């Protein structure tokens, strides 16, 4: 299976991806809440809750989902990666996702990821459908 990881830019093939503290953009209330282990509320809705496994790295077989996480960094990169350690299925995500102690970069799939409006709409549509399917 092919795994993807989206995140910090500048990694090279062979580099190890290890757990890290949350990425915080200065002045971002959602980022600040996640860094404190809290969930920000906007209009009564939970927004981007903190990870359930801060001691693990997340990988996914869904390229577009990983691309979203790469886009959350300032010009983050999308990688193909191989798990290092035992795979543990994530129950947090609506897309196929696993937690691992670490992951090794196999290749840099896309550098400086920025989602287009079309890509954002497509992912939001898929995400909404996946969330609805999970709640049934």
PDB file of N, CA, C and O in Angstrom, residues 43-123:
ATOM      1  N   UNK A  43     -18.741  29.555  16.343  1.00  0.00           N
ATOM      2  CA  UNK A  43     -20.181  29.492  16.084  1.00  0.00           C
ATOM      3  C   UNK A  43     -20.828  28.261  16.701  1.00  0.00           C
ATOM      4  O   UNK A  43     -21.757  27.701  16.136  1.00  0.00           O
ATOM      5  N   UNK A  44     -20.303  27.824  17.848  1.00  0.00           N
ATOM      6  CA  UNK A  44     -20.858  26.656  18.519  1.00  0.00           C
ATOM      7  C   UNK A  44     -20.409  25.326  17.952  1.00  0.00           C
ATOM      8  O   UNK A  44     -20.843  24.268  18.405  1.00  0.00           O
ATOM      9  N   UNK A  45     -19.528  25.351  16.960  1.00  0.00           N
ATOM     10  CA  UNK A  45     -19.031  24.125  16.326  1.00  0.00           C
ATOM     11  C   UNK A  45     -17.564  23.903  16.704  1.00  0.00           C
ATOM     12  O   UNK A  45     -16.767  24.834  16.725  1.00  0.00           O
ATOM     13  N   UNK A  46     -17.223  22.645  16.979  1.00  0.00           N
ATOM     14  CA  UNK A  46     -15.836  22.290  17.255  1.00  0.00           C
ATOM     15  C   UNK A  46     -15.020  22.410  15.973  1.00  0.00           C
ATOM     16  O   UNK A  46     -15.452  21.969  14.915  1.00  0.00           O
ATOM     17  N   UNK A  47     -13.855  23.031  16.086  1.00  0.00           N
ATOM     18  CA  UNK A  47     -12.986  23.223  14.929  1.00  0.00           C
ATOM     19  C   UNK A  47     -11.627  22.598  15.215  1.00  0.00           C
ATOM     20  O   UNK A  47     -10.957  22.958  16.176  1.00  0.00           O
ATOM     21  N   UNK A  48     -11.235  21.647  14.384  1.00  0.00           N
ATOM     22  CA  UNK A  48      -9.901  21.063  14.401  1.00  0.00           C
ATOM     23  C   UNK A  48      -9.439  20.653  15.800  1.00  0.00           C
ATOM     24  O   UNK A  48      -8.521  21.243  16.354  1.00  0.00           O
ATOM     25  N   UNK A  49     -10.064  19.625  16.372  1.00  0.00           N
ATOM     26  CA  UNK A  49      -9.653  19.191  17.710  1.00  0.00           C
ATOM     27  C   UNK A  49      -8.212  18.700  17.720  1.00  0.00           C
ATOM     28  O   UNK A  49      -7.673  18.315  16.688  1.00  0.00           O
ATOM     29  N   UNK A  50      -7.587  18.715  18.898  1.00  0.00           N
ATOM     30  CA  UNK A  50      -6.206  18.240  18.969  1.00  0.00           C
ATOM     31  C   UNK A  50      -6.119  16.757  18.637  1.00  0.00           C
ATOM     32  O   UNK A  50      -7.090  16.016  18.786  1.00  0.00           O
ATOM     33  N   UNK A  51      -4.967  16.344  18.202  1.00  0.00           N
ATOM     34  CA  UNK A  51      -4.752  14.943  17.854  1.00  0.00           C
ATOM     35  C   UNK A  51      -4.940  14.052  19.071  1.00  0.00           C
ATOM     36  O   UNK A  51      -4.576  14.423  20.181  1.00  0.00           O
ATOM     37  N   UNK A  52      -5.473  12.882  18.827  1.00  0.00           N
ATOM     38  CA  UNK A  52      -5.655  11.921  19.903  1.00  0.00           C
ATOM     39  C   UNK A  52      -4.374  11.193  20.259  1.00  0.00           C
ATOM     40  O   UNK A  52      -4.261  10.601  21.323  1.00  0.00           O
ATOM     41  N   UNK A  53      -3.399  11.220  19.365  1.00  0.00           N
ATOM     42  CA  UNK A  53      -2.132  10.507  19.577  1.00  0.00           C
ATOM     43  C   UNK A  53      -0.949  11.432  19.300  1.00  0.00           C
ATOM     44  O   UNK A  53      -0.265  11.306  18.291  1.00  0.00           O
ATOM     45  N   UNK A  54      -0.677  12.372  20.204  1.00  0.00           N
ATOM     46  CA  UNK A  54       0.451  13.275  19.968  1.00  0.00           C
ATOM     47  C   UNK A  54       1.804  12.566  19.979  1.00  0.00           C
ATOM     48  O   UNK A  54       2.803  13.141  19.554  1.00  0.00           O
ATOM     49  N   UNK A  55       1.815  11.312  20.443  1.00  0.00           N
ATOM     50  CA  UNK A  55       3.053  10.535  20.485  1.00  0.00           C
ATOM     51  C   UNK A  55       3.277   9.737  19.207  1.00  0.00           C
ATOM     52  O   UNK A  55       4.195   8.928  19.122  1.00  0.00           O
ATOM     53  N   UNK A  56       2.446   9.952  18.202  1.00  0.00           N
ATOM     54  CA  UNK A  56       2.525   9.199  16.955  1.00  0.00           C
ATOM     55  C   UNK A  56       2.531  10.132  15.748  1.00  0.00           C
ATOM     56  O   UNK A  56       2.127  11.279  15.803  1.00  0.00           O
ATOM     57  N   UNK A  57       2.945   9.571  14.614  1.00  0.00           N
ATOM     58  CA  UNK A  57       2.904  10.228  13.309  1.00  0.00           C
ATOM     59  C   UNK A  57       1.713   9.624  12.569  1.00  0.00           C
ATOM     60  O   UNK A  57       1.459   8.422  12.675  1.00  0.00           O
ATOM     61  N   UNK A  58       0.990  10.452  11.838  1.00  0.00           N
ATOM     62  CA  UNK A  58      -0.158   9.973  11.075  1.00  0.00           C
ATOM     63  C   UNK A  58       0.220   9.831   9.607  1.00  0.00           C
ATOM     64  O   UNK A  58       0.860  10.720   9.030  1.00  0.00           O
ATOM     65  N   UNK A  59      -0.187   8.703   9.022  1.00  0.00           N
ATOM     66  CA  UNK A  59      -0.015   8.491   7.589  1.00  0.00           C
ATOM     67  C   UNK A  59      -1.359   8.035   7.038  1.00  0.00           C
ATOM     68  O   UNK A  59      -2.210   7.533   7.777  1.00  0.00           O
ATOM     69  N   UNK A  60      -1.563   8.238   5.756  1.00  0.00           N
ATOM     70  CA  UNK A  60      -2.831   7.886   5.129  1.00  0.00           C
ATOM     71  C   UNK A  60      -2.596   7.342   3.723  1.00  0.00           C
ATOM     72  O   UNK A  60      -1.586   7.675   3.090  1.00  0.00           O
ATOM     73  N   UNK A  61      -3.542   6.552   3.266  1.00  0.00           N
ATOM     74  CA  UNK A  61      -3.481   6.084   1.881  1.00  0.00           C
ATOM     75  C   UNK A  61      -4.224   7.052   0.957  1.00  0.00           C
ATOM     76  O   UNK A  61      -4.231   6.869  -0.256  1.00  0.00           O
ATOM     77  N   UNK A  62      -4.834   8.087   1.524  1.00  0.00           N
ATOM     78  CA  UNK A  62      -5.598   9.071   0.751  1.00  0.00           C
ATOM     79  C   UNK A  62      -4.723  10.301   0.477  1.00  0.00           C
ATOM     80  O   UNK A  62      -4.504  11.133   1.360  1.00  0.00           O
ATOM     81  N   UNK A  63      -4.240  10.391  -0.742  1.00  0.00           N
ATOM     82  CA  UNK A  63      -3.326  11.483  -1.116  1.00  0.00           C
ATOM     83  C   UNK A  63      -3.920  12.856  -0.860  1.00  0.00           C
ATOM     84  O   UNK A  63      -3.248  13.763  -0.355  1.00  0.00           O
ATOM     85  N   UNK A  64      -5.198  13.054  -1.203  1.00  0.00           N
ATOM     86  CA  UNK A  64      -5.809  14.374  -1.044  1.00  0.00           C
ATOM     87  C   UNK A  64      -5.938  14.774   0.420  1.00  0.00           C
ATOM     88  O   UNK A  64      -5.825  15.950   0.763  1.00  0.00           O
ATOM     89  N   UNK A  65      -6.187  13.809   1.285  1.00  0.00           N
ATOM     90  CA  UNK A  65      -6.280  14.090   2.713  1.00  0.00           C
ATOM     91  C   UNK A  65      -4.910  14.523   3.243  1.00  0.00           C
ATOM     92  O   UNK A  65      -4.796  15.494   3.989  1.00  0.00           O
ATOM     93  N   UNK A  66      -3.856  13.825   2.839  1.00  0.00           N
ATOM     94  CA  UNK A  66      -2.502  14.212   3.246  1.00  0.00           C
ATOM     95  C   UNK A  66      -2.129  15.568   2.650  1.00  0.00           C
ATOM     96  O   UNK A  66      -1.458  16.380   3.300  1.00  0.00           O
ATOM     97  N   UNK A  67      -2.585  15.829   1.435  1.00  0.00           N
ATOM     98  CA  UNK A  67      -2.312  17.126   0.787  1.00  0.00           C
ATOM     99  C   UNK A  67      -2.896  18.272   1.623  1.00  0.00           C
ATOM    100  O   UNK A  67      -2.297  19.326   1.769  1.00  0.00           O
ATOM    101  N   UNK A  68      -4.091  18.029   2.194  1.00  0.00           N
ATOM    102  CA  UNK A  68      -4.711  19.042   3.057  1.00  0.00           C
ATOM    103  C   UNK A  68      -3.780  19.379   4.224  1.00  0.00           C
ATOM    104  O   UNK A  68      -3.557  20.543   4.538  1.00  0.00           O
ATOM    105  N   UNK A  69      -3.220  18.353   4.867  1.00  0.00           N
ATOM    106  CA  UNK A  69      -2.342  18.604   6.012  1.00  0.00           C
ATOM    107  C   UNK A  69      -1.049  19.289   5.583  1.00  0.00           C
ATOM    108  O   UNK A  69      -0.525  20.136   6.308  1.00  0.00           O
ATOM    109  N   UNK A  70      -0.540  18.985   4.409  1.00  0.00           N
ATOM    110  CA  UNK A  70       0.634  19.695   3.899  1.00  0.00           C
ATOM    111  C   UNK A  70       0.298  21.174   3.697  1.00  0.00           C
ATOM    112  O   UNK A  70       1.107  22.048   3.990  1.00  0.00           O
ATOM    113  N   UNK A  71      -0.908  21.440   3.228  1.00  0.00           N
ATOM    114  CA  UNK A  71      -1.305  22.830   2.943  1.00  0.00           C
ATOM    115  C   UNK A  71      -1.463  23.659   4.213  1.00  0.00           C
ATOM    116  O   UNK A  71      -1.478  24.889   4.156  1.00  0.00           O
ATOM    117  N   UNK A  72      -1.585  23.012   5.351  1.00  0.00           N
ATOM    118  CA  UNK A  72      -1.739  23.742   6.610  1.00  0.00           C
ATOM    119  C   UNK A  72      -0.429  24.370   7.069  1.00  0.00           C
ATOM    120  O   UNK A  72      -0.427  25.238   7.926  1.00  0.00           O
ATOM    121  N   UNK A  73       0.676  23.904   6.532  1.00  0.00           N
ATOM    122  CA  UNK A  73       1.968  24.543   6.801  1.00  0.00           C
ATOM    123  C   UNK A  73       2.161  25.635   5.772  1.00  0.00           C
ATOM    124  O   UNK A  73       1.557  25.612   4.707  1.00  0.00           O
ATOM    125  N   UNK A  74       3.020  26.575   6.083  1.00  0.00           N
ATOM    126  CA  UNK A  74       3.360  27.591   5.091  1.00  0.00           C
ATOM    127  C   UNK A  74       4.195  26.885   4.027  1.00  0.00           C
ATOM    128  O   UNK A  74       5.349  26.540   4.254  1.00  0.00           O
ATOM    129  N   UNK A  75       3.553  26.575   2.893  1.00  0.00           N
ATOM    130  CA  UNK A  75       4.203  25.846   1.809  1.00  0.00           C
ATOM    131  C   UNK A  75       4.748  24.484   2.275  1.00  0.00           C
ATOM    132  O   UNK A  75       5.891  24.132   1.997  1.00  0.00           O
ATOM    133  N   UNK A  76       3.919  23.729   2.983  1.00  0.00           N
ATOM    134  CA  UNK A  76       4.292  22.389   3.430  1.00  0.00           C
ATOM    135  C   UNK A  76       4.426  21.437   2.256  1.00  0.00           C
ATOM    136  O   UNK A  76       3.990  21.728   1.136  1.00  0.00           O
ATOM    137  N   UNK A  77       5.041  20.301   2.504  1.00  0.00           N
ATOM    138  CA  UNK A  77       5.289  19.317   1.455  1.00  0.00           C
ATOM    139  C   UNK A  77       4.447  18.064   1.671  1.00  0.00           C
ATOM    140  O   UNK A  77       4.076  17.722   2.797  1.00  0.00           O
ATOM    141  N   UNK A  78       4.173  17.385   0.570  1.00  0.00           N
ATOM    142  CA  UNK A  78       3.460  16.114   0.574  1.00  0.00           C
ATOM    143  C   UNK A  78       4.483  15.029   0.250  1.00  0.00           C
ATOM    144  O   UNK A  78       5.219  15.138  -0.739  1.00  0.00           O
ATOM    145  N   UNK A  79       4.524  14.010   1.104  1.00  0.00           N
ATOM    146  CA  UNK A  79       5.508  12.944   0.965  1.00  0.00           C
ATOM    147  C   UNK A  79       4.834  11.587   0.777  1.00  0.00           C
ATOM    148  O   UNK A  79       3.738  11.364   1.285  1.00  0.00           O
ATOM    149  N   UNK A  80       5.524  10.684   0.086  1.00  0.00           N
ATOM    150  CA  UNK A  80       5.189   9.271   0.223  1.00  0.00           C
ATOM    151  C   UNK A  80       6.095   8.797   1.354  1.00  0.00           C
ATOM    152  O   UNK A  80       7.242   9.264   1.491  1.00  0.00           O
ATOM    153  N   UNK A  81       5.556   7.925   2.175  1.00  0.00           N
ATOM    154  CA  UNK A  81       6.288   7.520   3.369  1.00  0.00           C
ATOM    155  C   UNK A  81       6.046   6.053   3.659  1.00  0.00           C
ATOM    156  O   UNK A  81       5.049   5.469   3.227  1.00  0.00           O
ATOM    157  N   UNK A  82       6.984   5.467   4.387  1.00  0.00           N
ATOM    158  CA  UNK A  82       6.806   4.091   4.834  1.00  0.00           C
ATOM    159  C   UNK A  82       6.767   4.096   6.357  1.00  0.00           C
ATOM    160  O   UNK A  82       7.516   4.848   6.999  1.00  0.00           O
ATOM    161  N   UNK A  83       5.890   3.289   6.932  1.00  0.00           N
ATOM    162  CA  UNK A  83       5.796   3.251   8.389  1.00  0.00           C
ATOM    163  C   UNK A  83       7.059   2.669   9.017  1.00  0.00           C
ATOM    164  O   UNK A  83       7.684   1.778   8.446  1.00  0.00           O
ATOM    165  N   UNK A  84       7.419   3.202  10.161  1.00  0.00           N
ATOM    166  CA  UNK A  84       8.508   2.665  10.971  1.00  0.00           C
ATOM    167  C   UNK A  84       7.860   2.260  12.291  1.00  0.00           C
ATOM    168  O   UNK A  84       7.435   3.112  13.062  1.00  0.00           O
ATOM    169  N   UNK A  85       7.723   0.977  12.494  1.00  0.00           N
ATOM    170  CA  UNK A  85       7.014   0.483  13.670  1.00  0.00           C
ATOM    171  C   UNK A  85       5.636  -0.014  13.271  1.00  0.00           C
ATOM    172  O   UNK A  85       5.244   0.008  12.101  1.00  0.00           O
ATOM    173  N   UNK A  86       4.910  -0.465  14.260  1.00  0.00           N
ATOM    174  CA  UNK A  86       3.608  -1.085  14.026  1.00  0.00           C
ATOM    175  C   UNK A  86       2.529  -0.059  13.679  1.00  0.00           C
ATOM    176  O   UNK A  86       2.418   0.985  14.317  1.00  0.00           O
ATOM    177  N   UNK A  87       1.750  -0.381  12.646  1.00  0.00           N
ATOM    178  CA  UNK A  87       0.614   0.451  12.240  1.00  0.00           C
ATOM    179  C   UNK A  87      -0.535   0.271  13.222  1.00  0.00           C
ATOM    180  O   UNK A  87      -0.857  -0.844  13.614  1.00  0.00           O
ATOM    181  N   UNK A  88      -1.148   1.374  13.594  1.00  0.00           N
ATOM    182  CA  UNK A  88      -2.334   1.361  14.448  1.00  0.00           C
ATOM    183  C   UNK A  88      -3.409   2.177  13.737  1.00  0.00           C
ATOM    184  O   UNK A  88      -3.194   3.353  13.430  1.00  0.00           O
ATOM    185  N   UNK A  89      -4.544   1.564  13.440  1.00  0.00           N
ATOM    186  CA  UNK A  89      -5.612   2.279  12.737  1.00  0.00           C
ATOM    187  C   UNK A  89      -6.088   3.467  13.574  1.00  0.00           C
ATOM    188  O   UNK A  89      -6.290   3.344  14.779  1.00  0.00           O
ATOM    189  N   UNK A  90      -6.237   4.608  12.934  1.00  0.00           N
ATOM    190  CA  UNK A  90      -6.760   5.797  13.609  1.00  0.00           C
ATOM    191  C   UNK A  90      -8.279   5.780  13.541  1.00  0.00           C
ATOM    192  O   UNK A  90      -8.852   5.494  12.492  1.00  0.00           O
ATOM    193  N   UNK A  91      -8.904   6.077  14.651  1.00  0.00           N
ATOM    194  CA  UNK A  91     -10.369   6.169  14.683  1.00  0.00           C
ATOM    195  C   UNK A  91     -10.828   7.614  14.617  1.00  0.00           C
ATOM    196  O   UNK A  91     -12.019   7.884  14.625  1.00  0.00           O
ATOM    197  N   UNK A  92      -9.887   8.544  14.538  1.00  0.00           N
ATOM    198  CA  UNK A  92     -10.216   9.968  14.538  1.00  0.00           C
ATOM    199  C   UNK A  92     -10.654  10.487  13.175  1.00  0.00           C
ATOM    200  O   UNK A  92     -11.354  11.485  13.093  1.00  0.00           O
ATOM    201  N   UNK A  93     -10.185   9.853  12.136  1.00  0.00           N
ATOM    202  CA  UNK A  93     -10.305  10.429  10.803  1.00  0.00           C
ATOM    203  C   UNK A  93     -11.352   9.722   9.950  1.00  0.00           C
ATOM    204  O   UNK A  93     -11.518   8.513  10.043  1.00  0.00           O
ATOM    205  N   UNK A  94     -12.017  10.487   9.082  1.00  0.00           N
ATOM    206  CA  UNK A  94     -13.006   9.868   8.199  1.00  0.00           C
ATOM    207  C   UNK A  94     -12.374   9.180   6.984  1.00  0.00           C
ATOM    208  O   UNK A  94     -13.060   8.501   6.244  1.00  0.00           O
ATOM    209  N   UNK A  95     -11.074   9.346   6.813  1.00  0.00           N
ATOM    210  CA  UNK A  95     -10.348   8.729   5.712  1.00  0.00           C
ATOM    211  C   UNK A  95      -9.410   7.665   6.281  1.00  0.00           C
ATOM    212  O   UNK A  95      -9.068   7.708   7.458  1.00  0.00           O
ATOM    213  N   UNK A  96      -8.968   6.712   5.471  1.00  0.00           N
ATOM    214  CA  UNK A  96      -8.082   5.665   5.985  1.00  0.00           C
ATOM    215  C   UNK A  96      -6.760   6.265   6.470  1.00  0.00           C
ATOM    216  O   UNK A  96      -5.984   6.809   5.683  1.00  0.00           O
ATOM    217  N   UNK A  97      -6.548   6.173   7.774  1.00  0.00           N
ATOM    218  CA  UNK A  97      -5.395   6.804   8.414  1.00  0.00           C
ATOM    219  C   UNK A  97      -4.851   5.877   9.491  1.00  0.00           C
ATOM    220  O   UNK A  97      -5.625   5.196  10.164  1.00  0.00           O
ATOM    221  N   UNK A  98      -3.534   5.892   9.645  1.00  0.00           N
ATOM    222  CA  UNK A  98      -2.885   5.073  10.653  1.00  0.00           C
ATOM    223  C   UNK A  98      -1.914   5.911  11.455  1.00  0.00           C
ATOM    224  O   UNK A  98      -1.380   6.911  10.968  1.00  0.00           O
ATOM    225  N   UNK A  99      -1.674   5.482  12.694  1.00  0.00           N
ATOM    226  CA  UNK A  99      -0.675   6.084  13.576  1.00  0.00           C
ATOM    227  C   UNK A  99       0.519   5.142  13.628  1.00  0.00           C
ATOM    228  O   UNK A  99       0.339   3.926  13.691  1.00  0.00           O
ATOM    229  N   UNK A 100       1.699   5.711  13.623  1.00  0.00           N
ATOM    230  CA  UNK A 100       2.927   4.928  13.732  1.00  0.00           C
ATOM    231  C   UNK A 100       3.919   5.703  14.600  1.00  0.00           C
ATOM    232  O   UNK A 100       3.834   6.927  14.699  1.00  0.00           O
ATOM    233  N   UNK A 101       4.857   4.995  15.224  1.00  0.00           N
ATOM    234  CA  UNK A 101       5.857   5.701  16.028  1.00  0.00           C
ATOM    235  C   UNK A 101       6.682   6.698  15.196  1.00  0.00           C
ATOM    236  O   UNK A 101       7.083   7.752  15.689  1.00  0.00           O
ATOM    237  N   UNK A 102       6.905   6.364  13.931  1.00  0.00           N
ATOM    238  CA  UNK A 102       7.656   7.236  13.018  1.00  0.00           C
ATOM    239  C   UNK A 102       7.370   6.771  11.590  1.00  0.00           C
ATOM    240  O   UNK A 102       6.800   5.706  11.377  1.00  0.00           O
ATOM    241  N   UNK A 103       7.769   7.585  10.635  1.00  0.00           N
ATOM    242  CA  UNK A 103       7.642   7.218   9.225  1.00  0.00           C
ATOM    243  C   UNK A 103       8.895   7.717   8.506  1.00  0.00           C
ATOM    244  O   UNK A 103       9.478   8.733   8.886  1.00  0.00           O
ATOM    245  N   UNK A 104       9.289   6.992   7.475  1.00  0.00           N
ATOM    246  CA  UNK A 104      10.462   7.384   6.697  1.00  0.00           C
ATOM    247  C   UNK A 104      10.004   7.927   5.351  1.00  0.00           C
ATOM    248  O   UNK A 104       9.168   7.330   4.687  1.00  0.00           O
ATOM    249  N   UNK A 105      10.563   9.067   4.961  1.00  0.00           N
ATOM    250  CA  UNK A 105      10.235   9.669   3.672  1.00  0.00           C
ATOM    251  C   UNK A 105      10.789   8.782   2.565  1.00  0.00           C
ATOM    252  O   UNK A 105      11.984   8.475   2.541  1.00  0.00           O
ATOM    253  N   UNK A 106       9.907   8.360   1.666  1.00  0.00           N
ATOM    254  CA  UNK A 106      10.319   7.586   0.497  1.00  0.00           C
ATOM    255  C   UNK A 106      10.605   8.539  -0.651  1.00  0.00           C
ATOM    256  O   UNK A 106      11.618   8.423  -1.345  1.00  0.00           O
ATOM    257  N   UNK A 107       9.691   9.505  -0.849  1.00  0.00           N
ATOM    258  CA  UNK A 107       9.884  10.509  -1.896  1.00  0.00           C
ATOM    259  C   UNK A 107       9.108  11.770  -1.548  1.00  0.00           C
ATOM    260  O   UNK A 107       8.165  11.738  -0.760  1.00  0.00           O
ATOM    261  N   UNK A 108       9.541  12.861  -2.143  1.00  0.00           N
ATOM    262  CA  UNK A 108       8.805  14.120  -2.023  1.00  0.00           C
ATOM    263  C   UNK A 108       7.820  14.116  -3.180  1.00  0.00           C
ATOM    264  O   UNK A 108       8.222  14.202  -4.340  1.00  0.00           O
ATOM    265  N   UNK A 109       6.550  13.996  -2.875  1.00  0.00           N
ATOM    266  CA  UNK A 109       5.518  13.884  -3.909  1.00  0.00           C
ATOM    267  C   UNK A 109       5.191  15.260  -4.505  1.00  0.00           C
ATOM    268  O   UNK A 109       5.120  15.406  -5.709  1.00  0.00           O
ATOM    269  N   UNK A 110       4.982  16.247  -3.627  1.00  0.00           N
ATOM    270  CA  UNK A 110       4.702  17.616  -4.062  1.00  0.00           C
ATOM    271  C   UNK A 110       5.312  18.582  -3.061  1.00  0.00           C
ATOM    272  O   UNK A 110       5.122  18.409  -1.853  1.00  0.00           O
ATOM    273  N   UNK A 111       6.012  19.590  -3.556  1.00  0.00           N
ATOM    274  CA  UNK A 111       6.575  20.618  -2.677  1.00  0.00           C
ATOM    275  C   UNK A 111       5.660  21.830  -2.647  1.00  0.00           C
ATOM    276  O   UNK A 111       4.914  22.087  -3.595  1.00  0.00           O
ATOM    277  N   UNK A 112       5.734  22.572  -1.547  1.00  0.00           N
ATOM    278  CA  UNK A 112       5.031  23.860  -1.400  1.00  0.00           C
ATOM    279  C   UNK A 112       3.545  23.753  -1.741  1.00  0.00           C
ATOM    280  O   UNK A 112       3.045  24.453  -2.611  1.00  0.00           O
ATOM    281  N   UNK A 113       2.861  22.874  -1.052  1.00  0.00           N
ATOM    282  CA  UNK A 113       1.452  22.602  -1.339  1.00  0.00           C
ATOM    283  C   UNK A 113       0.562  23.783  -0.952  1.00  0.00           C
ATOM    284  O   UNK A 113       0.659  24.307   0.153  1.00  0.00           O
ATOM    285  N   UNK A 114      -0.248  24.177  -1.888  1.00  0.00           N
ATOM    286  CA  UNK A 114      -1.322  25.143  -1.659  1.00  0.00           C
ATOM    287  C   UNK A 114      -2.547  24.590  -2.375  1.00  0.00           C
ATOM    288  O   UNK A 114      -2.478  24.284  -3.568  1.00  0.00           O
ATOM    289  N   UNK A 115      -3.643  24.447  -1.640  1.00  0.00           N
ATOM    290  CA  UNK A 115      -4.851  23.915  -2.261  1.00  0.00           C
ATOM    291  C   UNK A 115      -5.574  24.990  -3.057  1.00  0.00           C
ATOM    292  O   UNK A 115      -5.681  26.134  -2.601  1.00  0.00           O
ATOM    293  N   UNK A 116      -6.061  24.615  -4.207  1.00  0.00           N
ATOM    294  CA  UNK A 116      -6.888  25.531  -4.993  1.00  0.00           C
ATOM    295  C   UNK A 116      -8.297  25.524  -4.401  1.00  0.00           C
ATOM    296  O   UNK A 116      -8.656  24.630  -3.617  1.00  0.00           O
ATOM    297  N   UNK A 117      -9.115  26.465  -4.792  1.00  0.00           N
ATOM    298  CA  UNK A 117     -10.510  26.485  -4.326  1.00  0.00           C
ATOM    299  C   UNK A 117     -11.223  25.204  -4.739  1.00  0.00           C
ATOM    300  O   UNK A 117     -11.990  24.635  -3.976  1.00  0.00           O
ATOM    301  N   UNK A 118     -10.973  24.743  -5.928  1.00  0.00           N
ATOM    302  CA  UNK A 118     -11.586  23.516  -6.429  1.00  0.00           C
ATOM    303  C   UNK A 118     -11.169  22.308  -5.581  1.00  0.00           C
ATOM    304  O   UNK A 118     -12.003  21.459  -5.240  1.00  0.00           O
ATOM    305  N   UNK A 119      -9.886  22.221  -5.239  1.00  0.00           N
ATOM    306  CA  UNK A 119      -9.415  21.118  -4.408  1.00  0.00           C
ATOM    307  C   UNK A 119     -10.043  21.181  -3.018  1.00  0.00           C
ATOM    308  O   UNK A 119     -10.417  20.159  -2.452  1.00  0.00           O
ATOM    309  N   UNK A 120     -10.166  22.385  -2.474  1.00  0.00           N
ATOM    310  CA  UNK A 120     -10.792  22.553  -1.154  1.00  0.00           C
ATOM    311  C   UNK A 120     -12.257  22.127  -1.190  1.00  0.00           C
ATOM    312  O   UNK A 120     -12.717  21.425  -0.292  1.00  0.00           O
ATOM    313  N   UNK A 121     -12.981  22.543  -2.223  1.00  0.00           N
ATOM    314  CA  UNK A 121     -14.397  22.164  -2.345  1.00  0.00           C
ATOM    315  C   UNK A 121     -14.550  20.658  -2.487  1.00  0.00           C
ATOM    316  O   UNK A 121     -15.412  20.047  -1.861  1.00  0.00           O
ATOM    317  N   UNK A 122     -13.707  20.049  -3.293  1.00  0.00           N
ATOM    318  CA  UNK A 122     -13.765  18.609  -3.508  1.00  0.00           C
ATOM    319  C   UNK A 122     -13.498  17.853  -2.206  1.00  0.00           C
ATOM    320  O   UNK A 122     -14.224  16.908  -1.856  1.00  0.00           O
ATOM    321  N   UNK A 123     -12.475  18.267  -1.481  1.00  0.00           N
ATOM    322  CA  UNK A 123     -12.155  17.605  -0.227  1.00  0.00           C
ATOM    323  C   UNK A 123     -13.257  17.830   0.806  1.00  0.00           C
ATOM    324  O   UNK A 123     -13.645  16.896   1.511  1.00  0.00           O
TER     325      UNK A 123
END
